[in-house]
Coordinates of N, CA, C and O and ligand atoms in Angstrom, one line a residue:
M180 N 66.0 95.8 103.7 CA 66.4 95.4 105.1 C 66.9 96.5 105.9 O 67.7 97.4 105.4
E181 N 66.4 96.7 107.1 CA 66.8 97.9 107.9 C 68.1 97.6 108.7 O 68.3 96.5 109.2
K182 N 68.9 98.6 108.7 CA 70.3 98.4 109.4 C 70.2 99.2 110.8 O 69.5 100.2 110.8
T183 N 70.8 98.7 111.7 CA 71.0 99.4 112.9 C 71.8 100.7 112.6 O 72.8 100.6 112.0
P184 N 71.3 101.8 113.1 CA 72.1 103.1 112.9 C 73.4 103.0 113.6 O 73.4 102.7 114.8
H185 N 74.5 103.4 112.9 CA 75.7 103.6 113.6 C 76.0 105.0 114.0 O 75.5 105.8 113.4
P186 N 76.6 105.0 115.2 CA 76.9 106.5 115.6 C 77.8 107.1 114.5 O 78.6 106.4 113.8
D187 N 77.6 108.4 114.2 CA 78.3 108.9 113.0 C 79.7 109.2 113.3 O 80.1 109.3 114.5
I188 N 80.6 109.3 112.3 CA 82.0 109.4 112.5 C 82.4 110.7 113.4 O 83.3 110.6 114.2
P189 N 81.8 111.9 113.1 CA 82.2 113.1 113.9 C 82.0 112.8 115.4 O 82.8 113.2 116.2
E190 N 80.9 112.2 115.7 CA 80.6 111.8 117.1 C 81.6 110.9 117.6 O 82.0 111.1 118.8
I191 N 82.1 109.9 116.9 CA 83.2 109.1 117.4 C 84.4 109.7 117.6 O 85.1 109.6 118.5
W192 N 84.8 110.7 116.7 CA 86.0 111.6 116.9 C 85.9 112.3 118.2 O 86.8 112.5 118.9
R193 N 84.6 112.8 118.5 CA 84.4 113.6 119.8 C 84.8 112.7 120.9 O 85.3 113.0 121.9
W194 N 84.2 111.4 121.0 CA 84.5 110.5 122.0 C 85.9 110.3 122.2 O 86.5 110.3 123.3
L195 N 86.7 110.1 121.0 CA 88.1 109.8 121.1 C 88.9 111.1 121.6 O 89.9 111.0 122.2
S196 N 88.3 112.3 121.4 CA 89.0 113.5 121.8 C 88.9 113.6 123.3 O 89.5 114.5 123.9
E197 N 88.1 112.8 124.0 CA 88.0 112.8 125.4 C 88.9 111.7 126.1 O 89.0 111.6 127.2
V198 N 89.7 111.0 125.2 CA 90.5 109.9 125.8 C 91.9 110.5 126.0 O 92.5 111.0 125.1
P199 N 92.4 110.6 127.3 CA 93.6 111.2 127.6 C 94.8 110.3 127.2 O 94.7 109.1 127.0
D200 N 95.9 111.0 126.9 CA 97.1 110.2 126.6 C 97.6 109.7 127.9 O 97.6 110.4 128.9
P201 N 97.9 108.4 128.0 CA 98.3 107.8 129.3 C 99.6 108.5 129.9 O 99.7 108.5 131.1
E202 N 100.4 109.0 129.0 CA 101.7 109.6 129.6 C 101.5 110.9 130.0 O 102.2 111.4 130.9
I203 N 100.8 111.7 129.2 CA 100.6 113.1 129.5 C 99.0 113.4 129.5 O 98.5 113.8 128.4
P204 N 98.4 113.1 130.6 CA 97.0 113.2 130.6 C 96.3 114.4 130.3 O 95.2 114.5 130.1
V205 N 97.0 115.5 130.2 CA 96.5 116.9 130.0 C 96.1 116.9 128.4 O 95.2 117.8 128.0
I206 N 96.7 116.1 127.6 CA 96.3 116.1 126.2 C 95.6 114.8 125.8 O 95.9 113.8 126.5
S207 N 94.8 114.9 124.8 CA 94.0 113.8 124.4 C 94.7 113.0 123.3 O 95.6 113.6 122.7
L208 N 94.2 111.8 122.9 CA 94.8 111.1 121.9 C 94.6 111.9 120.6 O 95.6 111.8 119.7
T209 N 93.5 112.7 120.4 CA 93.4 113.4 119.1 C 94.2 114.5 119.1 O 94.8 115.0 118.1
D210 N 94.6 115.1 120.3 CA 95.5 116.2 120.4 C 96.9 115.7 119.9 O 97.7 116.4 119.4
L211 N 97.2 114.5 120.4 CA 98.4 113.9 120.1 C 98.7 113.6 118.6 O 99.7 113.5 118.0
G212 N 97.5 113.5 117.9 CA 97.5 113.3 116.5 C 97.8 111.9 116.0 O 98.2 111.6 114.9
I213 N 97.6 110.9 116.9 CA 97.9 109.5 116.6 C 96.8 108.8 116.0 O 96.9 107.7 115.4
I214 N 95.6 109.3 116.1 CA 94.4 108.7 115.4 C 94.3 109.1 114.1 O 94.1 110.3 113.8
R215 N 94.6 108.2 113.1 CA 94.7 108.6 111.7 C 93.3 108.5 111.0 O 93.1 109.2 110.1
E216 N 92.5 107.5 111.4 CA 91.3 107.3 110.6 C 90.3 106.6 111.5 O 90.6 105.7 112.2
V217 N 89.0 107.0 111.3 CA 87.9 106.3 111.9 C 86.8 106.1 110.8 O 86.5 106.9 110.1
A218 N 86.5 104.7 110.7 CA 85.6 104.5 109.6 C 84.9 103.3 109.8 O 85.3 102.3 110.5
W219 N 83.7 103.2 109.3 CA 82.8 101.9 109.4 C 83.1 101.1 108.2 O 83.0 101.6 107.1
R220 N 83.4 99.8 108.5 CA 83.5 98.8 107.4 C 82.4 97.9 107.7 O 82.6 97.1 108.5
E221 N 81.4 97.9 106.9 CA 80.2 97.1 107.2 C 79.8 97.5 108.6 O 79.4 98.6 108.9
D222 N 79.7 96.4 109.5 CA 79.2 96.7 110.8 C 80.4 97.0 111.9 O 80.1 96.9 113.0
T223 N 81.5 96.9 111.4 CA 82.7 97.0 112.2 C 83.3 98.4 112.2 O 83.6 99.0 111.1
L224 N 83.5 99.0 113.4 CA 84.2 100.3 113.4 C 85.7 100.0 113.3 O 86.3 99.3 114.2
V225 N 86.4 100.7 112.5 CA 87.9 100.5 112.4 C 88.6 101.7 112.7 O 88.2 102.8 112.2
V226 N 89.4 101.7 113.8 CA 90.2 102.9 114.1 C 91.6 102.7 113.9 O 92.2 101.7 114.3
T227 N 92.2 103.5 113.0 CA 93.5 103.4 112.6 C 94.4 104.3 113.4 O 94.2 105.5 113.5
V228 N 95.4 103.7 114.1 CA 96.3 104.4 115.0 C 97.8 104.2 114.6 O 98.2 103.2 114.2
T229 N 98.5 105.3 114.6 CA 99.9 105.4 114.4 C 100.6 105.6 115.8 O 100.4 106.6 116.4
P230 N 101.3 104.5 116.2 CA 101.9 104.8 117.5 C 103.0 105.8 117.6 O 103.6 106.3 116.5
T231 N 103.2 106.5 118.7 CA 104.1 107.6 118.8 C 105.5 107.2 118.4 O 106.2 107.9 117.7
Y232 N 106.0 106.2 118.9 CA 107.1 105.5 118.2 C 107.2 104.0 118.7 O 106.5 103.6 119.7
S233 N 107.7 103.1 117.8 CA 107.5 101.8 118.1 C 108.4 101.4 119.4 O 109.3 102.0 119.6
G234 N 107.9 100.7 120.2 CA 108.5 100.4 121.5 C 108.1 101.3 122.6 O 108.5 101.1 123.7
C235 N 107.3 102.3 122.3 CA 106.8 103.1 123.3 C 105.9 102.3 124.2 O 104.9 101.8 123.7
P236 N 106.2 102.2 125.6 CA 105.4 101.4 126.4 C 103.9 101.7 126.4 O 103.0 101.0 126.9
A237 N 103.7 103.1 126.1 CA 102.2 103.5 126.2 C 101.3 103.0 125.2 O 100.1 103.1 125.3
T238 N 101.9 102.4 124.0 CA 101.0 102.0 122.9 C 100.0 101.0 123.3 O 98.8 101.1 122.8
T239 N 100.4 100.0 124.0 CA 99.5 99.0 124.5 C 98.3 99.6 125.3 O 97.1 99.3 125.1
I240 N 98.8 100.5 126.3 CA 97.6 101.2 127.1 C 96.8 102.1 126.3 O 95.6 102.0 126.4
I241 N 97.4 102.7 125.3 CA 96.5 103.6 124.4 C 95.4 102.7 123.7 O 94.3 103.1 123.6
N242 N 95.9 101.6 123.1 CA 94.9 100.7 122.5 C 93.8 100.2 123.4 O 92.6 100.2 122.9
L243 N 94.2 99.9 124.6 CA 93.2 99.4 125.4 C 92.2 100.6 125.8 O 91.0 100.4 126.0
D244 N 92.8 101.8 126.0 CA 92.0 103.0 126.2 C 91.0 103.3 125.2 O 89.8 103.7 125.5
I245 N 91.4 103.1 124.0 CA 90.6 103.4 122.8 C 89.4 102.4 122.9 O 88.2 102.8 122.8
E246 N 89.8 101.2 123.1 CA 88.8 100.1 123.1 C 87.7 100.4 124.1 O 86.5 100.2 123.9
K247 N 88.2 100.6 125.3 CA 87.3 100.8 126.5 C 86.4 102.0 126.2 O 85.1 101.9 126.3
A248 N 87.0 103.1 125.7 CA 86.2 104.4 125.5 C 85.0 104.0 124.5 O 83.9 104.4 124.7
L249 N 85.3 103.2 123.5 CA 84.4 103.0 122.4 C 83.3 101.9 122.9 O 82.1 102.0 122.6
R250 N 83.8 101.0 123.6 CA 82.9 99.9 124.1 C 81.9 100.5 125.1 O 80.7 100.1 125.2
D251 N 82.4 101.5 125.9 CA 81.5 102.1 126.9 C 80.5 102.9 126.1 O 79.3 103.1 126.8
R252 N 80.7 103.2 125.0 CA 79.6 103.9 124.2 C 78.8 103.0 123.4 O 78.0 103.5 122.5
G253 N 78.9 101.8 123.6 CA 78.1 100.8 122.9 C 78.6 100.3 121.6 O 77.8 99.7 120.9
I254 N 79.8 100.6 121.3 CA 80.4 100.0 120.0 C 80.8 98.6 120.3 O 81.6 98.3 121.1
E255 N 80.2 97.6 119.6 CA 80.4 96.2 119.8 C 81.5 95.7 118.9 O 82.4 95.0 119.4
K256 N 81.4 96.0 117.6 CA 82.3 95.4 116.7 C 83.4 96.5 116.4 O 83.1 97.6 115.8
L257 N 84.5 96.2 116.8 CA 85.6 97.2 116.8 C 86.9 96.6 116.4 O 87.2 95.5 116.8
R258 N 87.6 97.2 115.5 CA 88.9 96.7 115.1 C 89.9 97.8 115.0 O 89.7 99.0 114.6
L259 N 91.1 97.7 115.8 CA 92.1 98.7 115.8 C 93.1 98.2 114.8 O 93.6 97.1 114.8
E260 N 93.6 99.2 114.0 CA 94.6 98.8 113.0 C 95.7 99.8 113.3 O 95.6 100.9 113.6
R261 N 96.9 99.3 113.1 CA 98.2 100.0 113.3 C 98.7 100.4 111.9 O 98.8 99.7 111.0
R262 N 99.0 101.8 111.8 CA 99.6 102.2 110.7 C 100.9 102.8 110.9 O 101.0 103.8 111.6
L263 N 102.0 102.2 110.4 CA 103.3 102.6 110.8 C 103.9 103.6 109.8 O 104.9 104.3 110.2
S264 N 103.4 103.7 108.6 CA 103.9 104.6 107.7 C 102.8 105.5 107.1 O 101.6 105.1 106.8
P265 N 102.9 106.8 107.1 CA 104.2 107.5 107.5 C 104.2 107.5 109.0 O 103.3 107.4 109.8
P266 N 105.5 107.6 109.6 CA 105.6 107.5 111.1 C 105.1 108.7 111.8 O 105.2 109.9 111.2
W267 N 104.6 108.7 113.0 CA 104.2 109.8 113.7 C 105.3 110.7 114.0 O 106.4 110.2 114.1
T268 N 105.0 112.0 113.9 CA 106.0 112.9 114.3 C 105.4 114.0 115.3 O 104.2 114.2 115.3
T269 N 106.1 114.7 116.0 CA 105.6 115.6 116.9 C 105.0 116.8 116.2 O 104.2 117.5 116.8
D270 N 105.2 116.9 114.9 CA 104.4 117.9 114.0 C 102.9 117.6 114.0 O 102.1 118.5 113.7
W271 N 102.6 116.4 114.3 CA 101.2 116.0 114.3 C 100.5 116.5 115.6 O 99.2 116.4 115.6
L272 N 101.1 116.9 116.5 CA 100.4 117.5 117.7 C 99.6 118.7 117.2 O 100.0 119.6 116.6
T273 N 98.4 118.8 117.6 CA 97.5 119.8 117.3 C 98.0 121.2 118.1 O 98.6 121.1 119.1
E274 N 97.4 122.3 117.5 CA 97.7 123.5 118.2 C 97.2 123.6 119.6 O 97.9 123.9 120.6
E275 N 96.1 123.0 119.7 CA 95.3 122.9 121.1 C 96.1 122.0 121.9 O 96.4 122.5 123.1
G276 N 96.7 120.9 121.5 CA 97.5 120.1 122.2 C 98.8 120.8 122.7 O 99.2 120.7 123.9
R277 N 99.4 121.6 121.8 CA 100.6 122.3 122.2 C 100.2 123.4 123.3 O 101.1 123.5 124.3
E278 N 99.1 124.0 123.1 CA 98.7 125.0 124.3 C 98.6 124.2 125.5 O 99.0 124.7 126.6
K279 N 97.9 123.1 125.5 CA 97.7 122.3 126.7 C 99.0 122.0 127.4 O 99.1 121.9 128.6
L280 N 100.0 121.5 126.6 CA 101.3 121.2 127.1 C 101.9 122.3 127.9 O 102.4 122.2 128.9
R281 N 102.0 123.5 127.1 CA 102.6 124.7 127.7 C 101.9 125.0 129.1 O 102.5 125.2 130.0
A282 N 100.5 125.0 129.0 CA 99.8 125.3 130.2 C 100.1 124.4 131.4 O 100.1 124.8 132.5
Y283 N 100.4 123.1 131.0 CA 100.8 122.2 132.0 C 102.3 122.2 132.5 O 102.6 121.6 133.4
G284 N 103.0 123.0 131.8 CA 104.4 123.1 132.1 C 105.3 122.2 131.4 O 106.4 122.0 131.8
I285 N 104.9 121.7 130.2 CA 105.7 121.0 129.4 C 106.1 121.7 128.2 O 105.1 122.2 127.4
A286 N 107.3 121.9 127.8 CA 107.7 122.6 126.6 C 107.3 121.9 125.4 O 107.7 120.6 125.2
P287 N 106.4 122.4 124.5 CA 106.1 121.6 123.3 C 107.2 121.5 122.3 O 108.1 122.3 122.4
P288 N 107.2 120.5 121.5 CA 108.3 120.3 120.5 C 108.4 121.4 119.5 O 107.5 122.1 119.3
I289 N 109.6 121.7 119.1 CA 109.9 122.8 118.3 C 109.5 122.3 116.9 O 109.8 121.3 116.4
D290 N 108.7 123.3 116.2 CA 108.3 123.0 114.8 C 109.4 122.7 113.9 O 110.6 123.3 114.0
G291 N 109.0 122.0 112.9 CA 110.0 121.8 111.8 C 110.9 120.6 112.0 O 111.8 120.3 111.1
T292 N 110.9 120.0 113.1 CA 111.7 118.8 113.3 C 110.8 117.6 113.2 O 109.6 117.8 113.5
N293 N 111.3 116.6 112.8 CA 110.3 115.4 112.6 C 111.0 114.1 113.0 O 112.1 114.1 113.6
A294 N 110.2 113.0 112.6 CA 110.7 111.7 113.0 C 111.8 111.2 112.2 O 112.4 110.1 112.5
D295 N 112.1 111.8 111.1 CA 113.2 111.4 110.2 C 114.5 111.3 111.0 O 115.0 112.2 111.7
G296 N 115.1 110.1 110.8 CA 116.2 109.8 111.7 C 117.4 110.8 111.5 O 117.9 111.2 112.5
R297 N 117.6 111.2 110.3 CA 118.7 112.2 110.0 C 118.5 113.6 110.7 O 119.3 114.0 111.5
L298 N 117.3 114.0 110.6 CA 116.9 115.3 111.2 C 116.9 115.2 112.7 O 117.5 116.1 113.4
A299 N 116.3 114.0 113.2 CA 116.4 113.9 114.7 C 117.8 113.9 115.2 O 118.1 114.5 116.3
G300 N 118.7 113.2 114.4 CA 120.1 113.1 114.9 C 120.7 114.5 114.8 O 121.3 114.8 115.8
R301 N 120.3 115.3 113.8 CA 120.8 116.6 113.7 C 120.4 117.5 114.9 O 121.2 118.1 115.6
V302 N 119.1 117.4 115.1 CA 118.4 118.2 116.2 C 119.0 117.8 117.5 O 119.4 118.7 118.4
S303 N 119.2 116.5 117.7 CA 119.7 116.1 118.9 C 121.2 116.6 119.2 O 121.7 116.9 120.3
R304 N 121.9 116.6 118.1 CA 123.3 117.2 118.1 C 123.3 118.6 118.5 O 124.1 119.1 119.4
L305 N 122.4 119.4 117.8 CA 122.2 120.8 118.0 C 121.8 121.0 119.6 O 122.4 121.9 120.3
M306 N 121.0 120.0 120.1 CA 120.6 120.3 121.5 C 121.7 120.0 122.5 O 121.9 120.8 123.4
N307 N 122.6 119.0 122.0 CA 123.7 118.8 122.9 C 124.7 119.9 122.9 O 125.4 120.3 123.9
G308 N 124.6 120.6 121.8 CA 125.6 121.8 121.6 C 124.8 123.0 122.1 O 125.5 124.1 121.9
S309 N 123.7 122.9 122.6 CA 123.0 124.0 123.3 C 122.7 125.1 122.2 O 122.5 126.2 122.6
N310 N 122.7 124.7 120.9 CA 122.3 125.7 120.0 C 120.7 125.8 119.8 O 120.3 126.8 119.2
L311 N 120.1 124.8 120.3 CA 118.6 124.8 120.1 C 118.1 125.3 121.5 O 118.3 124.7 122.5
T312 N 117.3 126.4 121.4 CA 116.8 126.9 122.7 C 115.4 126.4 123.0 O 114.5 126.5 122.2
I313 N 115.4 125.9 124.1 CA 114.0 125.4 124.6 C 113.6 126.5 125.7 O 114.1 126.5 126.7
A314 N 112.5 127.2 125.2 CA 112.0 128.2 126.1 C 111.3 127.6 127.3 O 110.6 126.6 127.2
C315 N 111.5 128.2 128.5 CA 110.8 127.8 129.7 C 109.3 127.9 129.5 O 108.8 129.0 129.2
P316 N 108.5 126.9 129.6 CA 107.0 126.9 129.5 C 106.4 127.8 130.6 O 105.2 128.1 130.4
R317 N 107.1 128.1 131.7 CA 106.5 128.9 132.7 C 106.7 130.4 132.6 O 105.8 131.2 132.6
C318 N 108.0 130.8 132.4 CA 108.2 132.2 132.3 C 108.6 132.7 130.9 O 108.7 133.9 130.6
G319 N 108.9 131.7 130.0 CA 109.2 132.0 128.6 C 110.7 132.3 128.4 O 111.1 132.7 127.3
S320 N 111.4 132.3 129.5 CA 112.9 132.6 129.4 C 113.6 131.6 128.5 O 113.4 130.4 128.5
A321 N 114.6 132.1 127.8 CA 115.4 131.2 126.9 C 116.6 130.7 127.7 O 117.4 129.9 127.2
A322 N 116.8 131.1 128.9 CA 117.9 130.7 129.7 C 117.5 129.5 130.4 O 117.1 129.3 131.5
T323 N 117.7 128.3 129.6 CA 117.4 127.0 130.1 C 118.5 126.1 130.0 O 119.3 126.2 129.1
E324 N 118.6 125.0 130.8 CA 119.6 124.0 130.6 C 119.1 122.7 130.8 O 118.1 122.4 131.5
K325 N 119.6 121.7 129.9 CA 119.2 120.3 130.0 C 119.8 119.6 131.2 O 121.0 119.7 131.4
I326 N 119.0 119.0 132.0 CA 119.4 118.3 133.1 C 119.6 116.8 132.8 O 120.7 116.1 133.1
S327 N 118.6 116.2 131.9 CA 118.8 114.8 131.6 C 118.1 114.7 130.2 O 117.1 115.3 129.9
Q328 N 118.6 113.7 129.5 CA 118.0 113.4 128.2 C 116.7 112.7 128.3 O 115.8 112.8 127.5
F329 N 116.5 112.2 129.5 CA 115.3 111.4 129.8 C 114.5 112.0 130.9 O 115.0 112.2 132.0
G330 N 113.2 112.4 130.7 CA 112.6 113.0 131.7 C 111.7 111.9 132.4 O 112.0 110.9 132.6
S331 N 110.4 112.3 132.8 CA 109.6 111.4 133.5 C 109.2 110.1 132.6 O 108.8 109.2 133.1
T332 N 109.2 110.3 131.3 CA 109.0 109.2 130.4 C 110.1 109.3 129.4 O 110.7 110.4 129.2
P333 N 110.4 108.2 128.6 CA 111.4 108.2 127.7 C 111.1 109.3 126.5 O 112.1 109.6 125.7
C334 N 109.9 109.7 126.3 CA 109.6 110.7 125.3 C 109.8 112.1 125.7 O 109.7 113.0 124.9
K335 N 110.3 112.3 126.8 CA 110.6 113.6 127.4 C 112.0 113.8 127.9 O 112.6 112.9 128.3
A336 N 112.5 115.0 127.8 CA 113.9 115.3 128.3 C 113.6 116.3 129.6 O 112.7 117.1 129.6
S337 N 114.4 116.3 130.6 CA 114.3 117.1 131.6 C 115.1 118.5 131.4 O 116.3 118.4 131.1
Y338 N 114.5 119.6 131.7 CA 115.3 120.8 131.6 C 115.0 121.7 132.9 O 114.1 121.3 133.7
R339 N 115.8 122.7 133.0 CA 115.7 123.6 134.1 C 115.8 125.0 133.6 O 116.7 125.3 132.8
C340 N 115.0 125.9 134.1 CA 115.1 127.3 133.8 C 116.0 128.0 134.8 O 115.8 127.8 135.9
T341 N 117.0 128.7 134.1 CA 117.9 129.3 135.1 C 117.4 130.7 135.5 O 118.1 131.3 136.4
D342 N 116.2 131.2 134.9 CA 115.7 132.4 135.5 C 114.7 132.3 136.6 O 114.9 132.7 137.7
C343 N 113.7 131.3 136.4 CA 112.6 131.1 137.5 C 113.1 129.9 138.2 O 112.4 129.5 139.3
L344 N 114.1 129.2 137.8 CA 114.6 128.0 138.5 C 113.7 126.8 138.5 O 113.9 125.8 139.3
E345 N 112.6 126.8 137.7 CA 111.7 125.7 137.7 C 112.2 124.7 136.7 O 112.7 124.9 135.7
P346 N 112.2 123.3 137.2 CA 112.4 122.3 136.4 C 111.2 122.0 135.4 O 110.1 122.3 135.8
F347 N 111.4 121.6 134.2 CA 110.3 121.3 133.4 C 110.7 120.2 132.4 O 111.9 119.9 132.2
D348 N 109.7 119.6 131.8 CA 109.9 118.5 130.8 C 109.9 119.2 129.4 O 109.0 120.0 129.1
Y349 N 110.6 118.7 128.5 CA 110.5 119.0 127.0 C 110.1 117.7 126.4 O 110.7 116.7 126.5
F350 N 109.0 118.0 125.6 CA 108.5 116.9 124.8 C 109.4 116.7 123.5 O 109.4 117.5 122.7
K351 N 110.2 115.7 123.5 CA 111.3 115.5 122.5 C 110.7 115.3 121.2 O 109.8 114.7 120.9
C352 N 111.4 115.9 120.2 CA 111.0 115.6 118.8 C 111.5 114.3 118.5 O 112.6 114.0 118.7
I353 N 110.7 113.5 117.8 CA 111.1 112.2 117.4 C 110.7 111.9 116.0 O 110.0 112.6 115.5
Ligands
LIG1626 ZN1 111.4 129.9 133.8

């Protein structure tokens, strides 16, 4: 019996790499690293997604965007699965994604920090104590100050560069 050919998996990853993050549209969902798996199970395409953090209001929008992107390409049977473990961390952002953030004026998260509660707590204490330097994404200066714990979205903090005086967002490590 002949089966309808499915679009192959690398092709589907390419499509997903064109779906922008609803909060920071300069990076895609694959740059963000939240798409964990794409697989055919029988005739159903299963896309496994790890939300950036539970309660992030963008999660619902992200799921709808994935569905729309795939349906527009003719995928009829589709299932989105949520994988909460291991939790997403900013370490999953791709190099390309970090470059795009910088080019857009958002300081990418600092390496080595992750979603682990203890570490995040420690990092956030360090940040409050100004021991953690967030470099200005525009001029690279380390002379920056935090204006607000929350930027344009809860995932970001607002900073200002005291050299070039530009305000910028820092993508918080979670
Ligand atoms: Zn600057």
